[in-house]
Coordinates of C-alpha atoms in Angstrom, one line a residue:
M12 CA 0.2 0.0 0.0
P13 CA 1.1 3.7 -0.5
K14 CA 2.9 5.2 2.2
A15 CA 0.7 7.7 4.3
P16 CA 1.2 11.4 3.8
A17 CA 3.9 13.0 6.1
P18 CA 2.5 14.5 9.4
P19 CA 1.3 18.0 8.7
F20 CA 2.8 19.1 12.1
A21 CA 5.8 17.5 13.8
L22 CA 5.4 14.6 16.1
S23 CA 8.3 13.1 18.1
G24 CA 9.1 9.7 18.8
R25 CA 8.1 6.3 16.8
L26 CA 5.1 6.9 14.7
G27 CA 2.7 4.6 13.2
L28 CA -0.4 5.0 11.0
W29 CA -3.0 2.8 9.0
V30 CA -5.9 4.3 7.2
A31 CA -8.0 2.1 5.1
Q32 CA -11.2 1.9 3.3
V33 CA -12.8 -1.6 3.6
D34 CA -15.4 -3.6 2.0
P35 CA -18.2 -4.0 4.3
V36 CA -18.9 -7.7 3.3
T37 CA -15.5 -9.2 2.6
L38 CA -13.7 -6.7 4.7
N39 CA -10.9 -6.6 2.1
V40 CA -9.0 -3.5 1.9
I41 CA -10.0 -1.3 -0.9
R42 CA -7.4 1.5 -0.6
A43 CA -5.0 2.3 2.3
V44 CA -2.2 4.3 3.2
G45 CA 0.3 3.6 6.0
T46 CA 3.5 4.4 8.0
N47 CA 5.2 1.6 9.9
P48 CA 2.0 -0.3 9.7
D49 CA 3.7 -3.6 10.8
S50 CA 5.7 -2.0 13.7
E51 CA 4.6 -3.0 17.3
F52 CA 3.4 -0.2 19.5
P53 CA 1.8 0.1 23.1
L54 CA -2.0 0.4 22.8
A55 CA -2.6 2.2 25.9
S56 CA -6.5 2.6 26.4
T57 CA -7.4 2.0 22.8
Y58 CA -7.2 -1.7 23.5
K59 CA -10.5 -1.3 25.7
Q60 CA -12.5 -1.6 22.3
A61 CA -11.4 -5.3 22.2
V62 CA -12.5 -5.7 25.9
L63 CA -16.0 -4.4 25.0
W64 CA -16.1 -7.0 22.0
A65 CA -15.2 -9.8 24.5
L66 CA -17.8 -8.6 27.0
L67 CA -20.7 -8.6 24.2
K68 CA -19.6 -12.0 23.1
K69 CA -20.1 -13.4 26.7
F70 CA -23.5 -11.5 26.9
D71 CA -24.6 -13.5 23.7
Q72 CA -23.3 -16.7 25.3
G73 CA -25.6 -16.1 28.3
E74 CA -22.4 -16.0 30.7
V75 CA -22.9 -12.2 31.5
S76 CA -25.9 -10.1 32.4
P77 CA -26.0 -6.1 31.7
T78 CA -27.5 -5.8 35.3
E79 CA -24.7 -7.7 37.0
R80 CA -23.2 -5.4 39.7
F81 CA -19.7 -4.9 41.0
D82 CA -17.9 -3.3 44.0
V83 CA -14.6 -1.5 43.8
T84 CA -12.1 -3.2 46.1
R85 CA -8.4 -3.3 47.1
S86 CA -7.4 -6.0 44.5
N87 CA -9.5 -4.5 41.6
Q88 CA -9.1 -0.8 41.8
S89 CA -6.7 0.5 39.0
L90 CA -5.1 4.0 38.8
G91 CA -7.3 7.1 38.0
A92 CA -10.9 7.7 38.8
Y93 CA -13.0 4.7 39.5
P94 CA -16.9 3.7 39.7
F95 CA -19.2 3.7 42.5
D96 CA -19.8 0.4 44.3
G97 CA -22.9 -1.5 42.8
T98 CA -22.3 -0.2 39.3
T99 CA -23.7 -2.5 36.6
I100 CA -21.6 -4.1 33.9
R101 CA -23.7 -2.2 31.3
D102 CA -22.5 1.1 33.0
L103 CA -19.2 0.0 33.7
S104 CA -18.7 -0.8 29.8
T105 CA -19.8 2.9 29.2
R106 CA -17.3 4.4 31.8
M107 CA -14.7 2.3 30.0
I108 CA -15.2 3.7 26.7
Q109 CA -16.6 7.2 27.2
W110 CA -14.2 8.1 30.3
S111 CA -11.5 5.5 29.9
D112 CA -11.9 4.2 33.4
N113 CA -9.1 1.8 34.2
T114 CA -11.1 0.2 37.2
A115 CA -14.1 -0.3 35.1
T116 CA -12.0 -1.9 32.4
D117 CA -10.2 -4.2 34.7
I118 CA -13.5 -5.5 36.3
I119 CA -14.9 -6.2 33.0
H120 CA -11.5 -7.8 31.6
R121 CA -11.4 -10.1 34.7
R122 CA -15.0 -10.9 34.5
V123 CA -14.9 -12.2 30.9
G124 CA -11.5 -13.8 31.6
L125 CA -8.0 -12.6 30.5
Q126 CA -7.8 -15.1 27.6
S127 CA -11.2 -14.1 26.2
V128 CA -9.9 -10.7 25.3
Q129 CA -6.7 -12.2 23.8
D130 CA -8.9 -14.6 21.7
I131 CA -10.2 -11.6 19.9
A132 CA -6.8 -11.2 18.3
D133 CA -5.9 -14.8 18.2
H134 CA -9.0 -16.0 16.2
L135 CA -8.3 -13.3 13.7
G136 CA -4.7 -14.6 13.2
L137 CA -3.3 -11.2 14.5
C138 CA 0.0 -12.7 15.9
R139 CA 1.6 -9.5 16.9
S140 CA -1.2 -8.3 19.1
R141 CA -1.2 -8.9 23.0
L142 CA -4.4 -8.1 24.5
I143 CA -4.5 -10.3 27.6
M144 CA -3.5 -7.7 30.5
P145 CA -5.8 -5.6 32.6
T146 CA -4.5 -2.0 33.0
R147 CA -3.2 -2.4 36.6
N148 CA -0.9 -5.3 35.5
W149 CA 1.1 -3.2 33.2
W150 CA 2.0 -0.8 35.8
V151 CA 2.7 -3.4 38.3
M152 CA 5.3 -4.9 35.9
E153 CA 6.9 -1.5 35.1
A154 CA 7.1 -0.6 38.8
G155 CA 9.0 -3.8 39.4
L156 CA 6.3 -5.4 41.7
S157 CA 5.7 -8.5 39.8
D158 CA 7.9 -11.4 41.1
T159 CA 6.5 -13.6 38.2
F160 CA 7.5 -11.0 35.5
N161 CA 10.8 -10.2 37.3
G162 CA 11.7 -13.9 37.5
T163 CA 11.3 -14.9 33.8
G164 CA 12.5 -13.8 30.5
R165 CA 9.9 -15.8 28.6
W166 CA 7.1 -13.3 28.9
V167 CA 7.8 -11.2 26.1
T168 CA 7.9 -14.0 23.6
A169 CA 5.3 -16.2 25.2
T170 CA 2.2 -17.2 23.2
G171 CA -0.7 -19.6 23.6
E172 CA -1.0 -21.6 26.9
E173 CA 2.3 -20.4 28.3
R174 CA 1.3 -16.7 27.8
A175 CA -2.1 -17.3 29.5
R176 CA -0.3 -19.1 32.4
L177 CA 2.1 -16.3 32.9
A178 CA -0.6 -13.7 32.6
T179 CA -2.6 -15.4 35.3
L180 CA 0.4 -15.4 37.7
I181 CA 1.3 -11.8 36.9
D182 CA -2.5 -10.9 37.4
E183 CA -2.1 -12.6 41.0
D184 CA 1.0 -10.5 41.7
A185 CA -0.9 -7.3 40.6
R186 CA -3.9 -7.9 42.7
Q187 CA -1.9 -7.9 45.9
Y188 CA -1.2 -4.2 46.1
R189 CA -3.1 -1.1 46.8
S190 CA -3.6 1.2 43.8
D191 CA -1.9 4.2 45.7
F192 CA 1.0 2.1 46.5
I193 CA 1.4 1.1 42.8
Q194 CA 1.0 4.8 41.9
R195 CA 3.9 5.8 44.3
K196 CA 6.2 3.1 43.1
L197 CA 5.3 3.7 39.4
D198 CA 6.1 7.8 40.0
G199 CA 9.5 6.5 41.2
Y200 CA 10.0 4.3 38.0
F201 CA 9.1 7.1 35.5
D202 CA 11.2 9.5 37.5
H203 CA 14.4 7.7 37.5
R204 CA 14.4 4.4 35.7
Y205 CA 12.0 4.6 32.7
Q206 CA 13.0 3.0 29.4
P207 CA 10.8 3.1 26.2
A208 CA 11.6 -0.6 25.6
D209 CA 10.0 -1.6 28.8
D210 CA 6.6 -0.4 27.4
L211 CA 6.7 -3.1 24.6
K212 CA 7.5 -5.7 27.3
T213 CA 4.6 -4.9 29.8
H214 CA 1.8 -3.1 27.9
N215 CA -0.8 -4.6 25.6
L216 CA 0.4 -4.0 22.2
S217 CA -0.4 -4.2 18.4
T218 CA 0.4 -2.8 15.0
P219 CA -1.3 -0.2 13.2
Y220 CA -2.4 -2.7 10.5
E221 CA -3.4 -5.3 13.0
F222 CA -5.4 -3.1 15.2
S223 CA -7.3 -1.5 12.4
T224 CA -8.1 -5.2 11.1
L225 CA -9.5 -6.1 14.4
L226 CA -11.8 -2.9 14.4
A227 CA -13.1 -3.6 10.9
H228 CA -14.2 -7.1 12.2
E229 CA -15.5 -5.6 15.5
Y230 CA -17.6 -3.0 13.8
L231 CA -18.6 -4.8 10.6
N232 CA -18.6 -8.5 11.3
P233 CA -18.7 -8.9 15.1
G234 CA -20.9 -12.0 15.1
L235 CA -23.1 -10.6 17.7
S236 CA -26.8 -10.6 18.3
A237 CA -29.0 -7.6 17.4
R238 CA -29.2 -6.8 21.2
A239 CA -25.5 -7.0 21.6
V240 CA -24.8 -4.9 18.5
K241 CA -27.2 -2.2 20.0
W242 CA -25.3 -2.2 23.2
Q243 CA -21.8 -1.9 21.2
R244 CA -23.0 0.9 19.2
D245 CA -24.7 2.7 22.1
V246 CA -21.3 2.5 23.9
A247 CA -18.8 2.7 21.2
Q248 CA -20.0 5.9 19.8
K249 CA -19.2 7.6 23.0
G250 CA -15.5 7.1 22.5
F251 CA -13.3 9.9 21.6
G252 CA -12.5 10.9 17.8
R253 CA -15.7 11.7 16.1
Y254 CA -15.6 15.4 16.3
A255 CA -11.9 15.4 15.5
L256 CA -12.4 14.1 12.2
K257 CA -12.6 16.5 9.1
A258 CA -15.3 14.1 7.5
Q259 CA -17.4 15.0 10.7
A260 CA -16.9 18.8 9.9
A261 CA -17.8 18.0 6.4
G262 CA -21.1 16.4 7.4
N263 CA -20.0 13.1 5.9
V264 CA -20.1 10.7 9.1
A265 CA -23.2 8.5 9.4
W266 CA -21.8 6.6 12.4
F267 CA -18.5 6.5 14.3
G268 CA -17.1 4.2 17.1
G269 CA -13.5 4.8 18.5
K270 CA -11.2 5.1 21.3
G271 CA -8.0 6.9 22.2
G272 CA -5.3 6.1 24.9
N273 CA -2.3 7.9 26.4
G274 CA 0.4 7.1 28.8
W275 CA 3.9 8.3 29.7
R276 CA 5.4 9.2 26.2
I277 CA 2.5 7.2 24.6
L278 CA -0.5 8.4 22.4
T279 CA -2.9 6.2 20.5
Y280 CA -6.1 6.8 18.6
S281 CA -8.3 4.4 16.6
G282 CA -11.7 4.2 15.2
Y283 CA -14.1 3.2 12.6
F284 CA -16.8 5.4 10.8
Q285 CA -19.2 5.0 7.9
T286 CA -19.6 7.9 5.6
K287 CA -23.0 9.1 4.4
D288 CA -22.2 8.1 1.0
G289 CA -21.6 4.4 2.2
R290 CA -17.9 4.1 2.5
H291 CA -16.3 2.3 5.6
V292 CA -13.1 3.6 6.9
V293 CA -10.8 2.4 9.8
Y294 CA -7.7 4.0 11.3
T295 CA -5.0 3.5 13.8
F296 CA -2.6 6.3 14.9
M297 CA 0.3 5.3 17.4
Q298 CA 3.0 7.4 19.0
H299 CA 5.7 5.9 21.3
G300 CA 8.8 7.5 23.0
A301 CA 7.5 11.2 22.4
N302 CA 9.5 13.9 23.7
E303 CA 6.6 14.9 25.9
T304 CA 5.8 13.1 28.9
Y305 CA 2.2 14.1 28.9
T306 CA 1.0 13.5 25.4
M307 CA -2.7 14.7 25.4
P308 CA -1.6 18.1 23.9
N309 CA -0.4 16.1 20.7
T310 CA -4.0 15.2 19.9
R311 CA -4.7 18.0 17.4
R312 CA -1.3 17.0 15.5
A313 CA -2.3 13.3 15.6
F314 CA -5.6 13.9 14.2
A315 CA -4.2 16.2 11.5
W316 CA -2.3 13.3 10.3
I317 CA -5.1 10.9 10.5
N318 CA -7.2 13.3 8.6
A319 CA -4.5 13.6 5.9
G320 CA -4.4 9.8 5.7
I321 CA -8.4 9.7 5.3
D322 CA -8.3 12.5 2.4
A323 CA -5.6 10.2 0.6
V324 CA -7.9 7.3 1.0
I325 CA -11.5 8.6 0.4
G326 CA -10.8 12.0 -1.1
V327 CA -10.5 15.3 0.7
Q328 CA -13.2 16.0 3.2
T329 CA -13.8 19.8 3.1
P330 CA -15.6 21.2 6.3
R331 CA -18.8 22.9 5.5
P332 CA -19.0 26.6 6.0
K333 CA -20.7 27.8 9.0
V334 CA -24.1 29.3 8.1
T335 CA -25.0 32.5 10.0
V336 CA -28.7 33.2 10.1
P337 CA -29.5 37.0 10.3
K338 CA -31.7 37.9 13.2
E339 CA -35.1 39.2 12.0
P340 CA -35.7 43.0 13.2
V341 CA -38.2 43.2 16.2
R342 CA -41.2 45.5 15.1
P343 CA -42.7 47.7 17.9
G344 CA -46.0 46.3 19.0
S345 CA -45.3 42.8 17.8
D346 CA -45.7 39.5 19.7
A347 CA -41.8 39.3 19.6
A348 CA -41.4 42.9 21.1
R349 CA -43.8 42.3 23.9
A350 CA -42.0 39.0 24.7
K351 CA -38.9 40.7 24.8
A352 CA -40.0 43.4 27.1
A353 CA -41.6 40.9 29.5
A354 CA -38.2 39.1 29.6
V355 CA -36.3 42.3 30.4
K356 CA -38.8 43.2 33.0
G357 CA -38.5 39.7 34.6
A358 CA -34.8 40.1 34.6
A359 CA -34.9 43.2 36.6
K360 CA -36.7 41.6 39.6
P361 CA -34.4 40.5 42.4
L362 CA -33.7 36.9 42.6
P363 CA -35.0 35.1 45.6
S364 CA -32.3 34.2 48.1
S365 CA -31.2 30.6 48.1
P366 CA -30.6 28.7 51.2
Q367 CA -26.9 28.1 52.4
P368 CA -25.8 24.5 52.6

């Protein structure tokens, strides 16, 4: 496939991009552009789309109810904000995608089973994608708190049953610690010992091409019931990205599902959208080893590149000009004039005092 256009604005670190128009029936690539499409990158929170798909498969199999409720405990609380006790798994799935809640993600990931999320990639033959780890486990490994990870050199290359066995042991290690203790140890790691190569050993990872392939299947051929697809679409459309697309500004997005992620020197964005003229597009952007430790300010630069790739694949998406509707003059004595006078008169009245808490 042709190389992607150069990023319109400078982006540091290793970069990867895949943008493709796919056939909605065969899922074959019709046209695509890419940069380092087969290089492995940390996925950060964009991997949570695979967790959602694994959850919906379990729902269709009758193994999970959307009304099932969960509490936050010492062993399942991850870093960042977290849900209230008693939150349903349906609401956890929304928090996972819309707010990128790590604790909600980990509860769902463990509920469906570590291997069930990895199976999403394995069944598609995506052999360079590792999706097996809940979020807390990445940080426990990087902070040096997993005896299993520290004691083996086999994790990075492990596959199949060996990977599943080691993942279970690492997960047991990770659940021993309070989240605030993990955060303190992780802060020390990032301040003094961080190496970008560690991300590829500990995080879930994929390539721009492989993860875009996963998204094409998830949104176009998920093998789900109508009820599960409705759940999927209700949640996935809340992920970040739609309003950063030029195609949206051009009025050419009929439906969107996506997710972003960021970490220490890591930024990822991926998604799928259908255009109003019936074309189906997937994209994955990855940045690793950025000069910036906090990468969210790179979002506009990232989407400038994503949009350049989309323009190269389906044609230039031109934002529609904003339409300014002129205000009609208010004629004296008209209903509009009387309504305006009443509103002004009402606004002049003192507001009632409100009770103090």
